mmCIF file of C-alpha atoms and ligand atoms in Angstrom:
data_model
loop_
_atom_site.group_PDB
_atom_site.id
_atom_site.type_symbol
_atom_site.label_atom_id
_atom_site.label_comp_id
_atom_site.label_asym_id
_atom_site.label_seq_id
_atom_site.Cartn_x
_atom_site.Cartn_y
_atom_site.Cartn_z
ATOM 1 C CA UNK A 934 -63.799 -135.726 -164.804
ATOM 2 C CA UNK A 935 -61.565 -133.221 -163.039
ATOM 3 C CA UNK A 936 -60.939 -130.309 -164.885
ATOM 4 C CA UNK A 937 -57.899 -127.927 -163.993
ATOM 5 C CA UNK A 938 -55.750 -125.984 -166.170
ATOM 6 C CA UNK A 939 -53.347 -128.928 -166.334
ATOM 7 C CA UNK A 940 -55.739 -131.355 -167.677
ATOM 8 C CA UNK A 941 -55.615 -131.871 -170.968
ATOM 9 C CA UNK A 942 -58.401 -134.243 -172.283
ATOM 10 C CA UNK A 943 -56.416 -135.602 -175.167
ATOM 11 C CA UNK A 944 -53.717 -137.131 -172.763
ATOM 12 C CA UNK A 945 -56.492 -138.633 -170.891
ATOM 13 C CA UNK A 946 -56.525 -142.302 -170.889
ATOM 14 C CA UNK A 947 -59.964 -142.725 -172.226
ATOM 15 C CA UNK A 948 -58.986 -140.818 -175.354
ATOM 16 C CA UNK A 949 -55.921 -142.811 -176.098
ATOM 17 C CA UNK A 950 -56.616 -143.138 -179.460
ATOM 18 C CA UNK A 951 -57.967 -139.901 -180.388
ATOM 19 C CA UNK A 952 -55.941 -138.625 -183.121
ATOM 20 C CA UNK A 953 -54.917 -135.260 -182.001
ATOM 21 C CA UNK A 954 -53.870 -132.689 -184.744
ATOM 22 C CA UNK A 955 -51.261 -130.097 -184.132
ATOM 23 C CA UNK A 956 -52.280 -126.858 -182.835
ATOM 24 C CA UNK A 957 -52.214 -124.092 -185.828
ATOM 25 C CA UNK A 958 -50.599 -120.768 -184.879
ATOM 26 C CA UNK A 959 -53.155 -117.860 -183.897
ATOM 27 C CA UNK A 960 -54.151 -115.809 -186.635
ATOM 28 C CA UNK A 961 -52.451 -112.516 -186.256
ATOM 29 C CA UNK A 962 -55.068 -109.869 -185.551
ATOM 30 C CA UNK A 963 -52.534 -107.159 -185.879
ATOM 31 C CA UNK A 964 -50.583 -105.799 -188.415
ATOM 32 C CA UNK A 965 -47.542 -107.035 -186.729
ATOM 33 C CA UNK A 966 -44.888 -104.357 -188.586
ATOM 34 C CA UNK A 967 -46.931 -101.861 -187.011
ATOM 35 C CA UNK A 968 -47.247 -103.267 -183.894
ATOM 36 C CA UNK A 969 -43.308 -103.769 -183.651
ATOM 37 C CA UNK A 970 -42.616 -100.288 -184.948
ATOM 38 C CA UNK A 971 -45.301 -99.245 -182.195
ATOM 39 C CA UNK A 972 -43.437 -101.235 -179.282
ATOM 40 C CA UNK A 973 -39.847 -100.014 -180.592
ATOM 41 C CA UNK A 974 -41.289 -96.332 -180.355
ATOM 42 C CA UNK A 975 -42.763 -97.344 -177.037
ATOM 43 C CA UNK A 976 -39.601 -98.736 -175.864
ATOM 44 C CA UNK A 977 -37.786 -95.527 -176.752
ATOM 45 C CA UNK A 978 -39.451 -93.291 -174.924
ATOM 46 C CA UNK A 979 -37.556 -92.629 -171.914
ATOM 47 C CA UNK A 980 -38.753 -92.562 -168.560
ATOM 48 C CA UNK A 981 -39.771 -89.372 -166.868
ATOM 49 C CA UNK A 982 -36.695 -89.693 -164.781
ATOM 50 C CA UNK A 983 -34.607 -90.002 -167.920
ATOM 51 C CA UNK A 984 -36.158 -86.770 -169.371
ATOM 52 C CA UNK A 985 -35.342 -85.073 -166.331
ATOM 53 C CA UNK A 986 -31.902 -85.348 -165.792
ATOM 54 C CA UNK A 987 -31.212 -85.263 -169.653
ATOM 55 C CA UNK A 988 -32.822 -81.980 -169.706
ATOM 56 C CA UNK A 989 -31.094 -80.798 -166.663
ATOM 57 C CA UNK A 990 -27.482 -81.980 -168.191
ATOM 58 C CA UNK A 991 -28.628 -79.782 -171.149
ATOM 59 C CA UNK A 992 -29.448 -82.651 -173.691
ATOM 60 C CA UNK A 993 -30.865 -81.169 -176.668
ATOM 61 C CA UNK A 994 -32.173 -84.349 -177.803
ATOM 62 C CA UNK A 995 -34.045 -85.109 -174.827
ATOM 63 C CA UNK A 996 -35.231 -81.843 -174.700
ATOM 64 C CA UNK A 997 -36.438 -81.524 -178.264
ATOM 65 C CA UNK A 998 -38.073 -84.865 -177.448
ATOM 66 C CA UNK A 999 -40.075 -83.353 -174.483
ATOM 67 C CA UNK A 1000 -41.020 -80.434 -176.098
ATOM 68 C CA UNK A 1001 -42.571 -83.013 -178.617
ATOM 69 C CA UNK A 1002 -44.487 -84.501 -176.113
ATOM 70 C CA UNK A 1003 -45.796 -80.948 -174.823
ATOM 71 C CA UNK A 1004 -47.112 -80.261 -178.179
ATOM 72 C CA UNK A 1005 -48.607 -83.754 -178.885
ATOM 73 C CA UNK A 1006 -52.555 -83.926 -178.383
ATOM 74 C CA UNK A 1007 -52.102 -87.525 -177.241
ATOM 75 C CA UNK A 1008 -53.205 -87.978 -173.626
ATOM 76 C CA UNK A 1009 -50.842 -90.464 -172.911
ATOM 77 C CA UNK A 1010 -48.399 -87.622 -173.908
ATOM 78 C CA UNK A 1011 -49.526 -85.204 -172.339
ATOM 79 C CA UNK A 1012 -49.455 -87.141 -168.470
ATOM 80 C CA UNK A 1013 -45.497 -87.759 -169.595
ATOM 81 C CA UNK A 1014 -44.946 -84.212 -170.245
ATOM 82 C CA UNK A 1015 -46.894 -82.489 -167.582
ATOM 83 C CA UNK A 1016 -44.700 -84.930 -164.720
ATOM 84 C CA UNK A 1017 -41.502 -83.685 -166.669
ATOM 85 C CA UNK A 1018 -42.623 -80.055 -166.265
ATOM 86 C CA UNK A 1019 -43.299 -80.336 -162.670
ATOM 87 C CA UNK A 1020 -39.826 -81.928 -162.309
ATOM 88 C CA UNK A 1021 -38.321 -79.073 -164.125
ATOM 89 C CA UNK A 1022 -40.586 -76.256 -162.592
ATOM 90 C CA UNK A 1023 -38.142 -75.612 -159.348
ATOM 91 C CA UNK A 1024 -35.202 -75.200 -161.838
ATOM 92 C CA UNK A 1025 -36.778 -72.833 -164.335
ATOM 93 C CA UNK A 1026 -37.399 -69.038 -164.169
ATOM 94 C CA UNK A 1027 -33.496 -67.957 -164.040
ATOM 95 C CA UNK A 1028 -33.452 -66.521 -167.794
ATOM 96 C CA UNK A 1029 -34.147 -63.243 -169.519
ATOM 97 C CA UNK A 1030 -37.725 -63.580 -170.933
ATOM 98 C CA UNK A 1031 -37.878 -61.461 -174.467
ATOM 99 C CA UNK A 1032 -40.795 -61.069 -176.468
ATOM 100 C CA UNK A 1033 -40.117 -59.975 -180.241
ATOM 101 C CA UNK A 1034 -42.918 -58.813 -182.137
ATOM 102 C CA UNK A 1035 -42.673 -56.784 -185.863
ATOM 103 C CA UNK A 1036 -44.855 -56.867 -189.127
ATOM 104 C CA UNK A 1037 -43.442 -59.727 -191.621
ATOM 105 C CA UNK A 1038 -40.354 -57.989 -193.263
ATOM 106 C CA UNK A 1039 -39.661 -55.658 -190.309
ATOM 107 C CA UNK A 1040 -36.763 -57.934 -189.771
ATOM 108 C CA UNK A 1041 -37.569 -60.155 -187.050
ATOM 109 C CA UNK A 1042 -35.332 -62.897 -187.522
ATOM 110 C CA UNK A 1043 -32.526 -60.891 -189.233
ATOM 111 C CA UNK A 1044 -32.488 -59.137 -185.928
ATOM 112 C CA UNK A 1045 -32.809 -62.531 -183.850
ATOM 113 C CA UNK A 1046 -29.964 -63.877 -185.316
ATOM 114 C CA UNK A 1047 -27.682 -60.977 -185.094
ATOM 115 C CA UNK A 1048 -28.924 -60.048 -181.162
ATOM 116 C CA UNK A 1049 -28.599 -64.187 -181.034
ATOM 117 C CA UNK A 1050 -25.135 -64.135 -181.788
ATOM 118 C CA UNK A 1051 -24.042 -61.016 -179.606
ATOM 119 C CA UNK A 1052 -25.732 -62.990 -176.937
ATOM 120 C CA UNK A 1053 -23.679 -66.256 -177.549
ATOM 121 C CA UNK A 1054 -20.541 -64.316 -177.833
ATOM 122 C CA UNK A 1055 -21.316 -63.074 -174.497
ATOM 123 C CA UNK A 1056 -21.207 -66.689 -173.334
ATOM 124 C CA UNK A 1057 -25.069 -66.890 -173.139
ATOM 125 C CA UNK A 1058 -27.269 -69.718 -174.211
ATOM 126 C CA UNK A 1059 -30.125 -68.916 -176.191
ATOM 127 C CA UNK A 1060 -33.652 -71.028 -177.065
ATOM 128 C CA UNK A 1061 -35.834 -69.311 -179.734
ATOM 129 C CA UNK A 1062 -39.221 -69.893 -179.701
ATOM 130 C CA UNK A 1063 -42.020 -68.787 -181.705
ATOM 131 C CA UNK A 1064 -45.743 -68.306 -181.291
ATOM 132 C CA UNK A 1065 -47.835 -68.350 -184.701
ATOM 133 C CA UNK A 1066 -51.048 -69.543 -184.259
ATOM 134 C CA UNK A 1067 -51.805 -68.672 -187.736
ATOM 135 C CA UNK A 1068 -49.138 -71.317 -188.902
ATOM 136 C CA UNK A 1069 -51.197 -74.159 -189.737
ATOM 137 C CA UNK A 1070 -52.831 -72.261 -192.379
ATOM 138 C CA UNK A 1071 -49.470 -70.734 -193.947
ATOM 139 C CA UNK A 1072 -48.506 -74.615 -193.987
ATOM 140 C CA UNK A 1073 -45.818 -74.918 -191.599
ATOM 141 C CA UNK A 1074 -44.139 -72.295 -189.056
ATOM 142 C CA UNK A 1075 -42.568 -69.010 -189.971
ATOM 143 C CA UNK A 1076 -39.697 -70.534 -187.744
ATOM 144 C CA UNK A 1077 -39.671 -74.047 -189.323
ATOM 145 C CA UNK A 1078 -38.155 -72.157 -192.432
ATOM 146 C CA UNK A 1079 -34.562 -73.692 -192.551
ATOM 147 C CA UNK A 1080 -32.914 -70.632 -194.404
ATOM 148 C CA UNK A 1081 -33.988 -68.331 -191.264
ATOM 149 C CA UNK A 1082 -31.122 -67.899 -188.931
ATOM 150 C CA UNK A 1083 -28.510 -70.231 -190.241
ATOM 151 C CA UNK A 1084 -25.412 -68.585 -188.390
ATOM 152 C CA UNK A 1085 -27.699 -69.218 -185.048
ATOM 153 C CA UNK A 1086 -29.124 -72.401 -185.913
ATOM 154 C CA UNK A 1087 -25.119 -73.721 -186.243
ATOM 155 C CA UNK A 1088 -24.548 -72.726 -182.218
ATOM 156 C CA UNK A 1089 -24.087 -75.302 -180.249
ATOM 157 C CA UNK A 1090 -25.486 -72.895 -177.446
ATOM 158 C CA UNK A 1091 -28.851 -71.863 -179.703
ATOM 159 C CA UNK A 1092 -31.633 -73.903 -179.785
ATOM 160 C CA UNK A 1093 -34.269 -72.827 -182.360
ATOM 161 C CA UNK A 1094 -37.758 -74.651 -181.925
ATOM 162 C CA UNK A 1095 -40.220 -73.912 -184.649
ATOM 163 C CA UNK A 1096 -43.845 -73.277 -183.230
ATOM 164 C CA UNK A 1097 -46.442 -75.794 -182.375
ATOM 165 C CA UNK A 1098 -48.150 -76.117 -185.416
ATOM 166 C CA UNK A 1099 -51.592 -76.766 -184.835
ATOM 167 C CA UNK A 1100 -54.415 -75.431 -182.333
ATOM 168 C CA UNK A 1101 -55.772 -72.366 -180.939
ATOM 169 C CA UNK A 1102 -53.915 -69.265 -179.764
ATOM 170 C CA UNK A 1103 -54.433 -70.145 -175.844
ATOM 171 C CA UNK A 1104 -53.286 -73.776 -176.837
ATOM 172 C CA UNK A 1105 -50.302 -72.516 -178.686
ATOM 173 C CA UNK A 1106 -49.519 -70.050 -175.764
ATOM 174 C CA UNK A 1107 -49.684 -73.202 -173.095
ATOM 175 C CA UNK A 1108 -47.341 -75.089 -175.294
ATOM 176 C CA UNK A 1109 -44.787 -72.109 -175.534
ATOM 177 C CA UNK A 1110 -45.079 -71.275 -171.906
ATOM 178 C CA UNK A 1111 -44.507 -75.018 -171.011
ATOM 179 C CA UNK A 1112 -41.462 -74.976 -173.304
ATOM 180 C CA UNK A 1113 -39.959 -71.917 -171.537
ATOM 181 C CA UNK A 1114 -39.735 -74.022 -168.280
ATOM 182 C CA UNK A 1115 -38.269 -77.001 -170.182
ATOM 183 C CA UNK A 1116 -35.794 -74.851 -171.866
ATOM 184 C CA UNK A 1117 -34.573 -72.767 -168.660
ATOM 185 C CA UNK A 1118 -34.280 -76.264 -166.933
ATOM 186 C CA UNK A 1119 -32.042 -77.129 -169.528
ATOM 187 C CA UNK A 1120 -30.049 -74.163 -168.879
ATOM 188 C CA UNK A 1121 -31.033 -71.437 -171.269
ATOM 189 C CA UNK A 1122 -30.241 -68.496 -169.720
ATOM 190 C CA UNK A 1123 -32.129 -66.062 -172.451
ATOM 191 C CA UNK A 1124 -35.489 -67.057 -174.083
ATOM 192 C CA UNK A 1125 -36.681 -65.162 -177.203
ATOM 193 C CA UNK A 1126 -40.380 -65.374 -177.823
ATOM 194 C CA UNK A 1127 -41.065 -64.466 -181.708
ATOM 195 C CA UNK A 1128 -44.431 -63.411 -182.951
ATOM 196 C CA UNK A 1129 -46.038 -61.807 -185.947
ATOM 197 C CA UNK A 1130 -46.878 -58.284 -185.418
ATOM 198 C CA UNK A 1131 -50.257 -58.569 -186.685
ATOM 199 C CA UNK A 1132 -52.768 -60.592 -184.520
ATOM 200 C CA UNK A 1133 -53.799 -60.845 -181.278
ATOM 201 C CA UNK A 1134 -50.743 -63.328 -179.979
ATOM 202 C CA UNK A 1135 -49.037 -60.074 -179.058
ATOM 203 C CA UNK A 1136 -51.176 -60.125 -175.866
ATOM 204 C CA UNK A 1137 -50.156 -64.030 -175.313
ATOM 205 C CA UNK A 1138 -46.340 -62.959 -175.747
ATOM 206 C CA UNK A 1139 -46.718 -59.999 -173.532
ATOM 207 C CA UNK A 1140 -47.915 -62.129 -171.072
ATOM 208 C CA UNK A 1141 -45.119 -64.654 -170.625
ATOM 209 C CA UNK A 1142 -42.268 -61.899 -171.228
ATOM 210 C CA UNK A 1143 -40.065 -59.805 -169.000
ATOM 211 C CA UNK A 1144 -39.689 -57.404 -172.145
ATOM 212 C CA UNK A 1145 -41.413 -56.563 -174.977
ATOM 213 C CA UNK A 1146 -39.506 -55.372 -178.195
ATOM 214 C CA UNK A 1147 -41.274 -54.047 -181.028
ATOM 215 C CA UNK A 1148 -39.421 -53.708 -184.132
ATOM 216 C CA UNK A 1149 -40.532 -51.146 -186.546
ATOM 217 C CA UNK A 1150 -39.414 -49.512 -189.629
ATOM 218 C CA UNK A 1151 -38.772 -45.875 -190.357
ATOM 219 C CA UNK A 1152 -40.826 -44.308 -193.116
ATOM 220 C CA UNK A 1153 -43.690 -46.556 -193.102
ATOM 221 C CA UNK A 1154 -46.666 -45.383 -191.362
ATOM 222 C CA UNK A 1155 -48.230 -46.906 -188.446
ATOM 223 C CA UNK A 1156 -50.874 -48.088 -191.205
ATOM 224 C CA UNK A 1157 -49.240 -49.610 -193.405
ATOM 225 C CA UNK A 1158 -47.430 -51.329 -190.492
ATOM 226 C CA UNK A 1159 -50.372 -52.631 -189.471
ATOM 227 C CA UNK A 1160 -49.358 -51.823 -185.883
ATOM 228 C CA UNK A 1161 -52.261 -51.557 -183.335
ATOM 229 C CA UNK A 1162 -51.811 -48.503 -180.858
ATOM 230 C CA UNK A 1163 -52.665 -51.487 -178.405
ATOM 231 C CA UNK A 1164 -49.411 -53.015 -179.292
ATOM 232 C CA UNK A 1165 -47.445 -50.125 -179.113
ATOM 233 C CA UNK A 1166 -48.177 -49.458 -175.482
ATOM 234 C CA UNK A 1167 -47.556 -53.047 -174.509
ATOM 235 C CA UNK A 1168 -44.162 -52.552 -175.367
ATOM 236 C CA UNK A 1169 -41.196 -51.655 -172.887
ATOM 237 C CA UNK A 1170 -38.964 -50.305 -176.202
ATOM 238 C CA UNK A 1171 -39.352 -49.709 -180.102
ATOM 239 C CA UNK A 1172 -36.371 -50.921 -181.889
ATOM 240 C CA UNK A 1173 -36.450 -49.380 -185.797
ATOM 241 C CA UNK A 1174 -34.801 -51.622 -187.921
ATOM 242 C CA UNK A 1175 -32.944 -50.927 -190.871
ATOM 243 C CA UNK A 1176 -31.038 -47.568 -189.843
ATOM 244 C CA UNK A 1177 -28.725 -47.729 -192.667
ATOM 245 C CA UNK A 1178 -27.452 -46.446 -195.994
ATOM 246 C CA UNK A 1179 -29.844 -43.659 -197.275
ATOM 247 C CA UNK A 1180 -32.565 -44.857 -194.504
ATOM 248 C CA UNK A 1181 -30.560 -43.443 -191.381
ATOM 249 C CA UNK A 1182 -32.114 -39.908 -191.552
ATOM 250 C CA UNK A 1183 -35.486 -41.209 -191.791
ATOM 251 C CA UNK A 1184 -34.949 -43.306 -188.896
ATOM 252 C CA UNK A 1185 -33.945 -40.617 -186.886
ATOM 253 C CA UNK A 1186 -36.741 -38.795 -187.656
ATOM 254 C CA UNK A 1187 -39.320 -41.968 -186.654
ATOM 255 C CA UNK A 1188 -37.415 -42.334 -183.345
ATOM 256 C CA UNK A 1189 -38.109 -38.607 -182.615
ATOM 257 C CA UNK A 1190 -42.036 -39.599 -183.552
ATOM 258 C CA UNK A 1191 -42.351 -42.840 -181.762
ATOM 259 C CA UNK A 1192 -40.484 -41.045 -178.782
ATOM 260 C CA UNK A 1193 -43.185 -38.373 -178.297
ATOM 261 C CA UNK A 1194 -45.778 -41.499 -178.929
ATOM 262 C CA UNK A 1195 -44.712 -43.201 -176.052
ATOM 263 C CA UNK A 1196 -44.667 -40.612 -173.906
ATOM 264 C CA UNK A 1197 -48.555 -39.725 -174.246
ATOM 265 C CA UNK A 1198 -48.978 -43.279 -172.772
ATOM 266 C CA UNK A 1199 -49.923 -43.613 -169.302
ATOM 267 C CA UNK A 1200 -46.449 -44.433 -167.009
ATOM 268 C CA UNK A 1201 -46.421 -48.335 -166.843
ATOM 269 C CA UNK A 1202 -46.104 -49.997 -163.787
ATOM 270 C CA UNK A 1203 -42.436 -51.200 -163.940
ATOM 271 C CA UNK A 1204 -41.116 -47.444 -163.507
ATOM 272 C CA UNK A 1205 -39.531 -48.076 -166.665
ATOM 273 C CA UNK A 1206 -40.023 -45.438 -169.755
ATOM 274 C CA UNK A 1207 -40.282 -47.439 -172.636
ATOM 275 C CA UNK A 1208 -37.147 -46.255 -174.859
ATOM 276 C CA UNK A 1209 -37.039 -45.495 -178.761
ATOM 277 C CA UNK A 1210 -33.543 -47.254 -180.555
ATOM 278 C CA UNK A 1211 -32.741 -47.315 -184.347
ATOM 279 C CA UNK A 1212 -30.357 -49.744 -185.561
ATOM 280 C CA UNK A 1213 -28.950 -52.037 -188.255
ATOM 281 C CA UNK A 1214 -29.680 -55.749 -188.040
ATOM 282 C CA UNK A 1215 -27.774 -56.371 -191.359
ATOM 283 C CA UNK A 1216 -25.118 -54.241 -190.450
ATOM 284 C CA UNK A 1217 -25.014 -55.165 -186.857
ATOM 285 C CA UNK A 1218 -24.792 -51.600 -185.914
ATOM 286 C CA UNK A 1219 -27.133 -50.900 -182.615
ATOM 287 C CA UNK A 1220 -27.866 -54.146 -182.043
ATOM 288 C CA UNK A 1221 -25.529 -54.701 -178.938
ATOM 289 C CA UNK A 1222 -27.362 -51.482 -177.612
ATOM 290 C CA UNK A 1223 -30.617 -52.839 -177.858
ATOM 291 C CA UNK A 1224 -29.430 -55.664 -175.769
ATOM 292 C CA UNK A 1225 -28.030 -53.501 -173.054
ATOM 293 C CA UNK A 1226 -30.940 -51.827 -173.000
ATOM 294 C CA UNK A 1227 -32.887 -55.038 -172.326
ATOM 295 C CA UNK A 1228 -30.369 -55.496 -169.379
ATOM 296 C CA UNK A 1229 -30.889 -51.819 -167.948
ATOM 297 C CA UNK A 1230 -34.482 -52.897 -167.697
ATOM 298 C CA UNK A 1231 -33.588 -56.310 -166.108
ATOM 299 C CA UNK A 1232 -31.400 -54.694 -163.239
ATOM 300 C CA UNK A 1233 -33.709 -51.754 -162.790
ATOM 301 C CA UNK A 1234 -36.765 -53.971 -162.373
ATOM 302 C CA UNK A 1235 -34.746 -56.425 -160.083
ATOM 303 C CA UNK A 1236 -33.833 -53.411 -158.157
ATOM 304 C CA UNK A 1237 -37.507 -52.156 -157.749
ATOM 305 C CA UNK A 1238 -39.007 -55.768 -157.244
ATOM 306 C CA UNK A 1239 -41.145 -55.277 -160.111
ATOM 307 C CA UNK A 1240 -39.546 -58.308 -162.180
ATOM 308 C CA UNK A 1241 -40.381 -60.796 -159.656
ATOM 309 C CA UNK A 1242 -43.695 -59.368 -159.332
ATOM 310 C CA UNK A 1243 -44.469 -59.353 -163.220
ATOM 311 C CA UNK A 1244 -43.731 -63.260 -162.937
ATOM 312 C CA UNK A 1245 -45.859 -63.574 -160.439
ATOM 313 C CA UNK A 1246 -48.536 -62.191 -161.990
ATOM 314 C CA UNK A 1247 -48.032 -63.846 -165.515
ATOM 315 C CA UNK A 1248 -48.377 -67.216 -163.465
ATOM 316 C CA UNK A 1249 -51.710 -66.652 -161.953
ATOM 317 C CA UNK A 1250 -52.582 -65.026 -165.478
ATOM 318 C CA UNK A 1251 -51.566 -68.346 -167.123
ATOM 319 C CA UNK A 1252 -53.817 -70.406 -164.023
ATOM 320 C CA UNK A 1253 -57.094 -68.459 -165.055
ATOM 321 C CA UNK A 1254 -56.278 -68.384 -168.665
ATOM 322 C CA UNK A 1255 -55.922 -72.116 -168.347
ATOM 323 C CA UNK A 1256 -59.010 -72.666 -166.599
ATOM 324 C CA UNK A 1257 -60.978 -70.398 -169.305
ATOM 325 C CA UNK A 1258 -59.977 -72.277 -172.005
ATOM 326 C CA UNK A 1259 -60.634 -75.582 -170.734
ATOM 327 C CA UNK A 1260 -64.255 -74.789 -169.518
ATOM 328 C CA UNK A 1261 -65.068 -73.323 -173.026
ATOM 329 C CA UNK A 1262 -63.485 -76.205 -174.824
ATOM 330 C CA UNK A 1263 -65.399 -78.352 -172.703
ATOM 331 C CA UNK A 1264 -68.141 -76.742 -172.928
ATOM 332 C CA UNK A 1265 -68.243 -76.434 -176.851
ATOM 333 C CA UNK A 1266 -66.922 -79.761 -177.497
ATOM 334 C CA UNK A 1267 -69.578 -81.562 -175.297
ATOM 335 C CA UNK A 1268 -71.961 -83.258 -177.920
ATOM 336 C CA UNK A 1269 -75.398 -82.586 -176.388
ATOM 337 C CA UNK A 1270 -74.592 -78.923 -175.693
ATOM 338 C CA UNK A 1271 -73.657 -78.862 -179.178
ATOM 339 C CA UNK A 1272 -77.034 -80.022 -180.644
ATOM 340 C CA UNK A 1273 -78.848 -77.684 -177.898
ATOM 341 C CA UNK A 1274 -76.595 -74.718 -179.149
ATOM 342 C CA UNK A 1275 -77.922 -75.505 -182.657
ATOM 343 C CA UNK A 1276 -81.573 -75.499 -181.309
ATOM 344 C CA UNK A 1277 -81.215 -72.240 -179.502
ATOM 345 C CA UNK A 1278 -79.226 -70.780 -182.374
ATOM 346 C CA UNK A 1279 -82.605 -70.971 -184.186
ATOM 347 C CA UNK A 1280 -84.948 -69.648 -181.317
ATOM 348 C CA UNK A 1281 -82.732 -66.617 -181.050
ATOM 349 C CA UNK A 1282 -82.768 -66.171 -185.117
ATOM 350 C CA UNK A 1283 -86.425 -66.450 -185.002
ATOM 351 C CA UNK A 1284 -86.845 -64.244 -181.864
ATOM 352 C CA UNK A 1285 -88.349 -66.765 -179.795
ATOM 353 C CA UNK A 1286 -85.865 -65.927 -176.970
ATOM 354 C CA UNK A 1287 -83.377 -63.191 -176.281
ATOM 355 C CA UNK A 1288 -79.926 -64.272 -176.755
ATOM 356 C CA UNK A 1289 -79.102 -63.471 -173.025
ATOM 357 C CA UNK A 1290 -81.843 -66.322 -172.015
ATOM 358 C CA UNK A 1291 -80.490 -68.711 -174.396
ATOM 359 C CA UNK A 1292 -77.050 -68.406 -173.312
ATOM 360 C CA UNK A 1293 -78.355 -68.871 -169.264
ATOM 361 C CA UNK A 1294 -80.325 -71.843 -170.352
ATOM 362 C CA UNK A 1295 -77.806 -73.565 -172.445
ATOM 363 C CA UNK A 1296 -75.191 -73.132 -169.488
ATOM 364 C CA UNK A 1297 -77.570 -74.229 -166.699
ATOM 365 C CA UNK A 1298 -78.378 -77.175 -168.943
ATOM 366 C CA UNK A 1299 -74.460 -77.565 -168.867
ATOM 367 C CA UNK A 1300 -73.714 -77.310 -165.277
ATOM 368 C CA UNK A 1301 -76.704 -79.034 -164.402
ATOM 369 C CA UNK A 1302 -75.290 -82.094 -166.250
ATOM 370 C CA UNK A 1303 -71.889 -82.139 -164.749
ATOM 371 C CA UNK A 1304 -73.381 -81.616 -161.433
ATOM 372 C CA UNK A 1305 -75.912 -84.741 -161.439
HETATM 373 P P1 GDP B 2721 -39.045 -60.825 -190.477
HETATM 374 O O1 GDP B 2721 -40.279 -61.046 -191.365
HETATM 375 O O2 GDP B 2721 -39.471 -59.598 -189.581
HETATM 376 O O3 GDP B 2721 -38.787 -61.973 -189.896
HETATM 377 O O4 GDP B 2721 -37.731 -59.933 -191.416
HETATM 378 P P2 GDP B 2721 -36.603 -60.621 -191.747
HETATM 379 O O5 GDP B 2721 -35.848 -60.778 -191.276
HETATM 380 O O6 GDP B 2721 -36.791 -62.182 -192.887
HETATM 381 O O7 GDP B 2721 -36.157 -59.349 -193.094
HETATM 382 C C1 GDP B 2721 -37.025 -59.223 -194.107
HETATM 383 C C2 GDP B 2721 -36.062 -58.428 -195.300
HETATM 384 O O8 GDP B 2721 -35.524 -57.288 -194.623
HETATM 385 C C3 GDP B 2721 -35.219 -59.150 -195.736
HETATM 386 O O9 GDP B 2721 -34.914 -59.229 -197.211
HETATM 387 C C4 GDP B 2721 -33.785 -58.929 -194.832
HETATM 388 O O10 GDP B 2721 -32.404 -58.984 -195.653
HETATM 389 C C5 GDP B 2721 -34.102 -57.348 -194.588
HETATM 390 N N1 GDP B 2721 -33.575 -56.601 -193.650
HETATM 391 C C6 GDP B 2721 -33.559 -57.043 -192.362
HETATM 392 N N2 GDP B 2721 -33.078 -56.499 -191.210
HETATM 393 C C7 GDP B 2721 -32.236 -55.415 -192.312
HETATM 394 C C8 GDP B 2721 -31.383 -54.274 -192.413
HETATM 395 O O11 GDP B 2721 -31.150 -53.793 -190.833
HETATM 396 N N3 GDP B 2721 -31.204 -53.265 -193.109
HETATM 397 C C9 GDP B 2721 -31.675 -53.324 -194.048
HETATM 398 N N4 GDP B 2721 -31.294 -52.542 -195.443
HETATM 399 N N5 GDP B 2721 -32.088 -54.703 -194.584
HETATM 400 C C10 GDP B 2721 -32.711 -55.675 -193.605
#
């Protein structure tokens, strides 16, 4: 008997007396509600071109959605995110990127609000991002707190993005750098990147901004402020906040001290001599001057070509950082290497093998496997 797709045995004359039951519906193997949600979501995800065109037009919803993709750990999201970034890249770069650091309580959010409103009143468009790798521990990011920067948050020309909440410093830094590109393509001409001045995230922020502003308080010793010498050395300016009320004199004294301290550092390759300013974020005094100083720096470093030079250096730095990060996570996430590492750790502890030989053998194993 010929058998093809269209031949149904129950229709064959030989079997015409056969009683054929109506088929039952296939049993659903997936939760249909979940599948519907998934499809709906899937359909809702715009195409790369839709993202790109929306971002270029300054569509905040699409920008936010794209940033969410940048922050997502899902490989399919990452794929789309990378395509969007690549398209946006030629439209990025036209901004002032300002890093802002200072210990908790120094007045970073009050300053960002005051400085941000000043920039917006001058016709600027401001994006505020944060690097806060500790936020996973502190349950939610510092910038996620809705009570902060209320005035700025209500501005159409301000975009405040809470920091990506999870991941290593390297991961968070990469996401922030990519978010900068998307924000710039969306027309934001000023980017603030805030970090809490206590950890190592300053180095990461320093290597993605044009100007690094350190917010300090008068009267509090450096020890108390938890500011490391290295962070002061990175600063293009120290801004002493809370120069108001009966704190003004102390602020001026601190200004003189910090100015002296900065003179002890070697000259910067930018040709810029780091400045110290006093201001009051809460009374909005001296805030405009802080911004004028940043603009002065931008003008000066544009003239001597340091501005572009530094950005190029940063791009290269991040290329190598990405390689380092990838190599490291690849090595440590390899299950075979993980169990071998355990073995070697014990061998090192029992003095069977030196730390260096153990490392060498582990690396040999790793690269040997990869090159097979
Ligand atoms: P952050 O933790 O660095 O973001 O600091 P905040 O901006 O939240 O400020 C910490 C505290 O200092 C808040 O109670 C602010 O009201 C206060 N503060 C901020 N700026 C000033 C200022 O210029 N003068 C005075 N007197 N207080 C300020």
